[in-house]
Amino acid sequence: MLTANPKRARLFHDKSLAKEDTYEPFLRLLLKGNWFIKEKSCKILALTVSARPKTQNGVVANGVASNSKTKLTTIDAVLRGLVEWLCTQLKKPSHPSRGIPTAINCLAALLKEPVVRSSFVQADGVKLLIPLICPASTQQSIQLLYETCLCVWLLSYYEPAIEYLATFRALPRLVDVVRSSTKEKVVRVVVLTFRNLLSKGTCGAQMVDLGLPQIIQSLKAQAWSDEDLLEALNQLEDGLKDNIKKLSSFDKYKQEVLLGHLDWSPMHKDPLFWRDNITCFEENDFQILRVLITIVDSSNDPRPLAVACFDISQFIQHHPAGRVIVNDLKAKERVMKLMNHESAEVTRNALLCIQRLFLGAKYASFLQEWS
């Protein structure tokens, strides 16, 4: 009945049922019975909660009069119970194929409620959504992806949730989705999420480093029917341009290194960049240099490996104590392992780095020019 016409959920809040506790039976059934009963109880609760009447003084559960003597399940108790059950389904689904889609479907309806957003964040629910943000191919998985992204979009209006989205690296996953998706509704909800997050913390800088400006240009060239999407793409493009202007070259470089997305962007081979910013590498006990060494040690991607080796060699060349610092951080052994790498790009830059470590900047530069 409710699937055929969701507006019928309002009937649960009719004045004639003012003394009935319409939530309690379904809350009880969430915790026992077979999957069919749990799934239907969850959907009924989500629909009836969403359809409850609003008043100027807040929300009145079940449409009950404020002077009623009947003790009914409060809306806060209902929402807390629902959120708890939904988070449990995301962690350990009661049904192998239906548990997670059911939980996400109900969350997409319930996260419009501020109290649900708060409860969901407190229950550590945000990190449970992140693994579900990945490119999809089948119709079923596309719908799950869309509803997951819809949940993230609703959470992007809630400040505490934004911190979690940043902590659990939601942005790289959302960028992967928008880069590969052809489904308009998925692209739309992700772009709207980006628009909300653009001005929050380091989100704008991360979007720039993840290559979102180029992706937005590509999306704008496609034929979309949704005017809201076209407007959001234009706003996002303008916002990203502002972010690029605000970021200093070292800020951009730092973001690139910390995200592990090293590529041959112009600053790597710009002598002015290294000369002007070499002292910035001393911040936080040479944090950026340490991350470069970690990339050399752990990355499987030839491009970041080559760029990291090159950047370490640039540090040796431009910092007065470069050779000593890099040796102290045990970088030599890690770079030497790459001398026999299958990628010529990696071996070439590893060799340059080792030359500068052994010979010093002046002679290594001469050898590089000579070769």
GROMACS .gro file of C-alpha atoms in nm:
model
  371
    1MET     CA    1   0.000   0.000   0.000
    2LEU     CA    2   0.272   0.248   0.095
    3THR     CA    3   0.493   0.161  -0.203
    4ALA     CA    4   0.201   0.221  -0.439
    5ASN     CA    5   0.136   0.562  -0.281
    6PRO     CA    6   0.379   0.687  -0.012
    7LYS     CA    7   0.135   0.968   0.082
    8ARG     CA    8  -0.080   0.704   0.249
    9ALA     CA    9   0.176   0.706   0.532
   10ARG     CA   10  -0.001   1.021   0.656
   11LEU     CA   11  -0.294   0.800   0.756
   12PHE     CA   12  -0.081   0.662   1.040
   13HIS     CA   13  -0.089   1.012   1.190
   14ASP     CA   14  -0.466   1.059   1.165
   15LYS     CA   15  -0.631   1.210   1.474
   16SER     CA   16  -0.840   0.896   1.515
   17LEU     CA   17  -0.514   0.711   1.598
   18ALA     CA   18  -0.397   0.974   1.849
   19LYS     CA   19  -0.398   0.723   2.136
   20GLU     CA   20  -0.229   0.445   1.938
   21ASP     CA   21   0.146   0.387   1.941
   22THR     CA   22   0.194   0.336   1.568
   23TYR     CA   23   0.572   0.307   1.583
   24GLU     CA   24   0.633   0.059   1.864
   25PRO     CA   25   0.515  -0.264   1.690
   26PHE     CA   26   0.744  -0.205   1.390
   27LEU     CA   27   1.041  -0.109   1.610
   28ARG     CA   28   0.992  -0.434   1.799
   29LEU     CA   29   0.978  -0.637   1.477
   30LEU     CA   30   1.312  -0.494   1.362
   31LEU     CA   31   1.481  -0.694   1.635
   32LYS     CA   32   1.315  -1.031   1.577
   33GLY     CA   33   1.151  -1.238   1.309
   34ASN     CA   34   1.283  -1.326   0.965
   35TRP     CA   35   1.441  -1.091   0.712
   36PHE     CA   36   1.117  -1.029   0.523
   37ILE     CA   37   0.952  -0.893   0.839
   38LYS     CA   38   1.258  -0.683   0.932
   39GLU     CA   39   1.286  -0.531   0.584
   40LYS     CA   40   0.918  -0.438   0.562
   41SER     CA   41   0.913  -0.301   0.919
   42CYS     CA   42   1.212  -0.081   0.839
   43LYS     CA   43   1.053   0.058   0.522
   44ILE     CA   44   0.719   0.119   0.695
   45LEU     CA   45   0.894   0.305   0.978
   46ALA     CA   46   1.098   0.517   0.736
   47LEU     CA   47   0.786   0.617   0.542
   48THR     CA   48   0.565   0.685   0.844
   49VAL     CA   49   0.837   0.884   1.026
   50SER     CA   50   0.893   1.097   0.714
   51ALA     CA   51   0.519   1.161   0.682
   52ARG     CA   52   0.463   1.274   1.042
   53PRO     CA   53   0.299   1.618   1.087
   54LYS     CA   54   0.519   1.918   1.161
   55THR     CA   55   0.418   2.190   1.404
   56GLN     CA   56   0.561   2.533   1.482
   57ASN     CA   57   0.697   2.403   1.812
   58GLY     CA   58   0.867   2.103   1.661
   59VAL     CA   59   0.735   1.761   1.576
   60VAL     CA   60   0.445   1.578   1.732
   61ALA     CA   61   0.482   1.201   1.713
   62ASN     CA   62   0.178   1.005   1.586
   63GLY     CA   63  -0.025   1.327   1.571
   64VAL     CA   64  -0.094   1.282   1.942
   65ALA     CA   65  -0.237   1.575   2.135
   66SER     CA   66   0.012   1.727   2.380
   67ASN     CA   67  -0.229   1.672   2.672
   68SER     CA   68  -0.266   1.300   2.601
   69LYS     CA   69  -0.206   1.075   2.902
   70THR     CA   70  -0.109   0.777   2.689
   71LYS     CA   71   0.264   0.704   2.695
   72LEU     CA   72   0.376   0.671   2.335
   73THR     CA   73   0.713   0.597   2.179
   74THR     CA   74   0.877   0.935   2.125
   75ILE     CA   75   1.001   1.028   1.780
   76ASP     CA   76   1.357   1.062   1.915
   77ALA     CA   77   1.345   0.705   2.046
   78VAL     CA   78   1.212   0.583   1.710
   79LEU     CA   79   1.486   0.761   1.514
   80ARG     CA   80   1.762   0.644   1.749
   81GLY     CA   81   1.637   0.285   1.724
   82LEU     CA   82   1.615   0.306   1.347
   83VAL     CA   83   1.962   0.457   1.304
   84GLU     CA   84   2.111   0.193   1.533
   85TRP     CA   85   1.948  -0.087   1.332
   86LEU     CA   86   2.053   0.065   0.997
   87CYS     CA   87   2.417   0.099   1.110
   88THR     CA   88   2.412  -0.264   1.224
   89GLN     CA   89   2.291  -0.366   0.876
   90LEU     CA   90   2.577  -0.174   0.714
   91LYS     CA   91   2.830  -0.346   0.944
   92LYS     CA   92   2.680  -0.698   0.956
   93PRO     CA   93   2.387  -0.737   0.714
   94SER     CA   94   2.108  -0.974   0.823
   95HIS     CA   95   2.059  -1.065   0.458
   96PRO     CA   96   2.356  -1.120   0.222
   97SER     CA   97   2.219  -0.925  -0.077
   98ARG     CA   98   1.932  -0.716   0.064
   99GLY     CA   99   2.067  -0.593   0.400
  100ILE     CA  100   2.288  -0.308   0.275
  101PRO     CA  101   2.058  -0.184  -0.009
  102THR     CA  102   1.764  -0.173   0.233
  103ALA     CA  103   1.964   0.022   0.493
  104ILE     CA  104   2.089   0.273   0.232
  105ASN     CA  105   1.741   0.315   0.083
  106CYS     CA  106   1.594   0.401   0.425
  107LEU     CA  107   1.886   0.629   0.517
  108ALA     CA  108   1.838   0.824   0.194
  109ALA     CA  109   1.485   0.904   0.314
  110LEU     CA  110   1.570   0.963   0.681
  111LEU     CA  111   1.887   1.177   0.655
  112LYS     CA  112   1.669   1.474   0.560
  113GLU     CA  113   1.601   1.488   0.935
  114PRO     CA  114   1.860   1.692   1.133
  115VAL     CA  115   1.824   1.460   1.433
  116VAL     CA  116   1.900   1.157   1.212
  117ARG     CA  117   2.213   1.323   1.071
  118SER     CA  118   2.331   1.388   1.426
  119SER     CA  119   2.255   1.032   1.545
  120PHE     CA  120   2.415   0.880   1.235
  121VAL     CA  121   2.739   1.075   1.282
  122GLN     CA  122   2.749   0.992   1.655
  123ALA     CA  123   2.701   0.624   1.571
  124ASP     CA  124   3.013   0.645   1.348
  125GLY     CA  125   2.793   0.576   1.047
  126VAL     CA  126   2.971   0.802   0.796
  127LYS     CA  127   3.270   0.568   0.757
  128LEU     CA  128   3.028   0.283   0.675
  129LEU     CA  129   2.913   0.467   0.362
  130ILE     CA  130   3.262   0.529   0.216
  131PRO     CA  131   3.334   0.173   0.084
  132LEU     CA  132   3.001   0.187  -0.106
  133ILE     CA  133   3.113   0.494  -0.306
  134CYS     CA  134   3.265   0.321  -0.608
  135PRO     CA  135   3.190   0.308  -0.982
  136ALA     CA  136   2.898   0.079  -1.067
  137SER     CA  137   2.791  -0.106  -1.381
  138THR     CA  138   2.475  -0.312  -1.320
  139GLN     CA  139   2.135  -0.146  -1.276
  140GLN     CA  140   2.114  -0.275  -0.919
  141SER     CA  141   2.459  -0.146  -0.820
  142ILE     CA  142   2.393   0.191  -0.991
  143GLN     CA  143   2.082   0.239  -0.776
  144LEU     CA  144   2.278   0.152  -0.459
  145LEU     CA  145   2.553   0.396  -0.565
  146TYR     CA  146   2.298   0.669  -0.633
  147GLU     CA  147   2.128   0.627  -0.294
  148THR     CA  148   2.468   0.615  -0.116
  149CYS     CA  149   2.571   0.940  -0.288
  150LEU     CA  150   2.232   1.086  -0.196
  151CYS     CA  151   2.311   1.008   0.171
  152VAL     CA  152   2.651   1.179   0.135
  153TRP     CA  153   2.486   1.483  -0.026
  154LEU     CA  154   2.239   1.511   0.266
  155LEU     CA  155   2.528   1.479   0.513
  156SER     CA  156   2.718   1.756   0.330
  157TYR     CA  157   2.471   2.003   0.486
  158TYR     CA  158   2.580   1.896   0.835
  159GLU     CA  159   2.911   2.040   0.961
  160PRO     CA  160   3.023   1.751   1.190
  161ALA     CA  161   2.963   1.503   0.907
  162ILE     CA  162   3.187   1.704   0.672
  163GLU     CA  163   3.487   1.644   0.901
  164TYR     CA  164   3.422   1.270   0.883
  165LEU     CA  165   3.386   1.279   0.503
  166ALA     CA  166   3.728   1.448   0.482
  167THR     CA  167   3.888   1.210   0.736
  168PHE     CA  168   3.768   0.894   0.561
  169ARG     CA  169   3.877   1.016   0.214
  170ALA     CA  170   3.533   1.039   0.056
  171LEU     CA  171   3.645   1.298  -0.203
  172PRO     CA  172   3.880   1.072  -0.406
  173ARG     CA  173   3.602   0.812  -0.427
  174LEU     CA  174   3.342   1.069  -0.531
  175VAL     CA  175   3.580   1.199  -0.799
  176ASP     CA  176   3.625   0.842  -0.932
  177VAL     CA  177   3.248   0.803  -0.949
  178VAL     CA  178   3.183   1.131  -1.131
  179ARG     CA  179   3.472   1.060  -1.372
  180SER     CA  180   3.336   0.721  -1.477
  181SER     CA  181   2.958   0.750  -1.438
  182THR     CA  182   2.725   0.811  -1.733
  183LYS     CA  183   2.407   0.803  -1.525
  184GLU     CA  184   2.275   1.160  -1.501
  185LYS     CA  185   2.116   1.126  -1.157
  186VAL     CA  186   2.444   0.993  -1.010
  187VAL     CA  187   2.651   1.273  -1.168
  188ARG     CA  188   2.398   1.531  -1.050
  189VAL     CA  189   2.399   1.429  -0.683
  190VAL     CA  190   2.781   1.403  -0.671
  191VAL     CA  191   2.827   1.745  -0.837
  192LEU     CA  192   2.579   1.898  -0.589
  193THR     CA  193   2.780   1.739  -0.306
  194PHE     CA  194   3.102   1.892  -0.442
  195ARG     CA  195   2.931   2.230  -0.458
  196ASN     CA  196   2.836   2.204  -0.089
  197LEU     CA  197   3.185   2.093   0.018
  198LEU     CA  198   3.384   2.336  -0.198
  199SER     CA  199   3.422   2.605   0.069
  200LYS     CA  200   3.473   2.365   0.362
  201GLY     CA  201   3.823   2.331   0.508
  202THR     CA  202   4.073   2.188   0.260
  203CYS     CA  203   3.803   2.030   0.040
  204GLY     CA  204   3.845   2.287  -0.239
  205ALA     CA  205   4.223   2.233  -0.248
  206GLN     CA  206   4.175   1.854  -0.252
  207MET     CA  207   3.930   1.881  -0.543
  208VAL     CA  208   4.187   2.080  -0.742
  209ASP     CA  209   4.457   1.821  -0.671
  210LEU     CA  210   4.228   1.533  -0.762
  211GLY     CA  211   4.190   1.682  -1.109
  212LEU     CA  212   3.826   1.786  -1.067
  213PRO     CA  213   3.859   2.108  -1.276
  214GLN     CA  214   3.946   1.899  -1.584
  215ILE     CA  215   3.664   1.652  -1.512
  216ILE     CA  216   3.413   1.939  -1.480
  217GLN     CA  217   3.521   2.073  -1.819
  218SER     CA  218   3.466   1.728  -1.969
  219LEU     CA  219   3.122   1.698  -1.804
  220LYS     CA  220   3.019   2.042  -1.932
  221ALA     CA  221   3.088   1.926  -2.287
  222GLN     CA  222   2.829   1.646  -2.252
  223ALA     CA  223   2.459   1.682  -2.331
  224TRP     CA  224   2.273   1.684  -1.999
  225SER     CA  225   1.897   1.743  -1.979
  226ASP     CA  226   1.893   1.857  -1.614
  227GLU     CA  227   1.921   2.236  -1.586
  228ASP     CA  228   2.010   2.214  -1.214
  229LEU     CA  229   2.309   1.996  -1.307
  230LEU     CA  230   2.429   2.244  -1.572
  231GLU     CA  231   2.397   2.532  -1.324
  232ALA     CA  232   2.582   2.337  -1.053
  233LEU     CA  233   2.864   2.251  -1.300
  234ASN     CA  234   2.909   2.621  -1.384
  235GLN     CA  235   2.910   2.720  -1.015
  236LEU     CA  236   3.156   2.442  -0.929
  237GLU     CA  237   3.386   2.543  -1.216
  238ASP     CA  238   3.391   2.906  -1.096
  239GLY     CA  239   3.451   2.799  -0.735
  240LEU     CA  240   3.741   2.572  -0.833
  241LYS     CA  241   3.901   2.853  -1.034
  242ASP     CA  242   3.887   3.074  -0.723
  243ASN     CA  243   4.051   2.796  -0.520
  244ILE     CA  244   4.333   2.762  -0.772
  245LYS     CA  245   4.399   3.137  -0.750
  246LYS     CA  246   4.406   3.128  -0.368
  247LEU     CA  247   4.644   2.835  -0.341
  248SER     CA  248   5.013   2.920  -0.335
  249SER     CA  249   5.233   2.692  -0.542
  250PHE     CA  250   5.366   2.518  -0.229
  251ASP     CA  251   5.011   2.462  -0.096
  252LYS     CA  252   4.927   2.288  -0.424
  253TYR     CA  253   5.246   2.085  -0.411
  254LYS     CA  254   5.183   1.987  -0.049
  255GLN     CA  255   4.829   1.868  -0.128
  256GLU     CA  256   4.961   1.665  -0.423
  257VAL     CA  257   5.222   1.491  -0.207
  258LEU     CA  258   4.992   1.428   0.092
  259LEU     CA  259   4.723   1.277  -0.133
  260GLY     CA  260   4.985   1.062  -0.308
  261HIS     CA  261   4.879   1.192  -0.651
  262LEU     CA  262   5.224   1.280  -0.781
  263ASP     CA  263   5.245   1.369  -1.149
  264TRP     CA  264   5.466   1.584  -1.372
  265SER     CA  265   5.283   1.910  -1.302
  266PRO     CA  266   5.493   2.217  -1.402
  267MET     CA  267   5.614   2.303  -1.050
  268HIS     CA  268   5.826   1.984  -1.017
  269LYS     CA  269   6.070   2.095  -1.287
  270ASP     CA  270   6.053   2.466  -1.216
  271PRO     CA  271   6.385   2.584  -1.057
  272LEU     CA  272   6.208   2.895  -0.921
  273PHE     CA  273   5.959   2.679  -0.730
  274TRP     CA  274   6.242   2.493  -0.555
  275ARG     CA  275   6.448   2.804  -0.490
  276ASP     CA  276   6.152   2.999  -0.345
  277ASN     CA  277   6.000   2.716  -0.140
  278ILE     CA  278   6.290   2.501  -0.024
  279THR     CA  279   6.265   2.623   0.338
  280CYS     CA  280   5.895   2.524   0.344
  281PHE     CA  281   6.012   2.161   0.337
  282GLU     CA  282   6.142   2.210   0.692
  283GLU     CA  283   5.786   2.248   0.829
  284ASN     CA  284   5.662   1.982   1.074
  285ASP     CA  285   6.003   1.816   1.097
  286PHE     CA  286   6.039   1.773   0.717
  287GLN     CA  287   5.692   1.615   0.688
  288ILE     CA  288   5.668   1.649   0.308
  289LEU     CA  289   6.014   1.500   0.253
  290ARG     CA  290   5.922   1.208   0.480
  291VAL     CA  291   5.602   1.148   0.278
  292LEU     CA  292   5.804   1.150  -0.047
  293ILE     CA  293   6.034   0.884   0.100
  294THR     CA  294   5.729   0.680   0.208
  295ILE     CA  295   5.595   0.697  -0.150
  296VAL     CA  296   5.931   0.571  -0.279
  297ASP     CA  297   5.909   0.283  -0.030
  298SER     CA  298   5.546   0.183  -0.076
  299SER     CA  299   5.395   0.297  -0.408
  300ASN     CA  300   5.339   0.046  -0.690
  301ASP     CA  301   5.264   0.313  -0.950
  302PRO     CA  302   5.566   0.405  -1.170
  303ARG     CA  303   5.467   0.773  -1.215
  304PRO     CA  304   5.453   0.870  -0.842
  305LEU     CA  305   5.774   0.668  -0.787
  306ALA     CA  306   5.958   0.858  -1.063
  307VAL     CA  307   5.829   1.198  -0.948
  308ALA     CA  308   5.912   1.126  -0.582
  309CYS     CA  309   6.271   1.029  -0.675
  310PHE     CA  310   6.305   1.344  -0.884
  311ASP     CA  311   6.168   1.565  -0.605
  312ILE     CA  312   6.405   1.414  -0.347
  313SER     CA  313   6.693   1.485  -0.587
  314GLN     CA  314   6.569   1.846  -0.619
  315PHE     CA  315   6.561   1.877  -0.241
  316ILE     CA  316   6.921   1.754  -0.223
  317GLN     CA  317   7.024   2.005  -0.487
  318HIS     CA  318   6.850   2.313  -0.342
  319HIS     CA  319   6.866   2.265   0.036
  320PRO     CA  320   7.201   2.357   0.198
  321ALA     CA  321   7.191   2.041   0.412
  322GLY     CA  322   6.994   1.831   0.163
  323ARG     CA  323   7.233   1.536   0.135
  324VAL     CA  324   7.274   1.505   0.513
  325ILE     CA  325   6.899   1.525   0.585
  326VAL     CA  326   6.805   1.271   0.314
  327ASN     CA  327   7.076   1.032   0.437
  328ASP     CA  328   6.957   1.072   0.797
  329LEU     CA  329   6.604   0.978   0.689
  330LYS     CA  330   6.740   0.652   0.537
  331ALA     CA  331   6.622   0.741   0.186
  332LYS     CA  332   6.933   0.610   0.004
  333GLU     CA  333   6.855   0.238   0.054
  334ARG     CA  334   6.493   0.286  -0.055
  335VAL     CA  335   6.582   0.478  -0.371
  336MET     CA  336   6.858   0.228  -0.463
  337LYS     CA  337   6.598  -0.051  -0.471
  338LEU     CA  338   6.438   0.131  -0.766
  339MET     CA  339   6.757   0.130  -0.976
  340ASN     CA  340   6.643  -0.200  -1.133
  341HIS     CA  341   6.276  -0.106  -1.170
  342GLU     CA  342   6.101  -0.223  -1.487
  343SER     CA  343   6.003   0.136  -1.570
  344ALA     CA  344   6.278   0.336  -1.745
  345GLU     CA  345   6.123   0.657  -1.608
  346VAL     CA  346   6.165   0.529  -1.250
  347THR     CA  347   6.524   0.403  -1.299
  348ARG     CA  348   6.631   0.729  -1.465
  349ASN     CA  349   6.504   0.942  -1.176
  350ALA     CA  350   6.628   0.699  -0.910
  351LEU     CA  351   6.975   0.722  -1.071
  352LEU     CA  352   6.963   1.103  -1.067
  353CYS     CA  353   6.869   1.096  -0.698
  354ILE     CA  354   7.155   0.858  -0.610
  355GLN     CA  355   7.402   1.066  -0.812
  356ARG     CA  356   7.310   1.375  -0.614
  357LEU     CA  357   7.334   1.183  -0.288
  358PHE     CA  358   7.686   1.056  -0.366
  359LEU     CA  359   7.832   1.336  -0.574
  360GLY     CA  360   7.658   1.647  -0.449
  361ALA     CA  361   7.437   1.886  -0.642
  362LYS     CA  362   7.704   2.050  -0.860
  363TYR     CA  363   7.855   1.734  -1.011
  364ALA     CA  364   7.520   1.552  -1.044
  365SER     CA  365   7.379   1.848  -1.237
  366PHE     CA  366   7.683   1.835  -1.469
  367LEU     CA  367   7.634   1.464  -1.527
  368GLN     CA  368   7.263   1.513  -1.596
  369GLU     CA  369   7.338   1.781  -1.858
  370TRP     CA  370   7.618   1.567  -2.010
  371SER     CA  371   7.394   1.260  -2.039
   0.00000   0.00000   0.00000
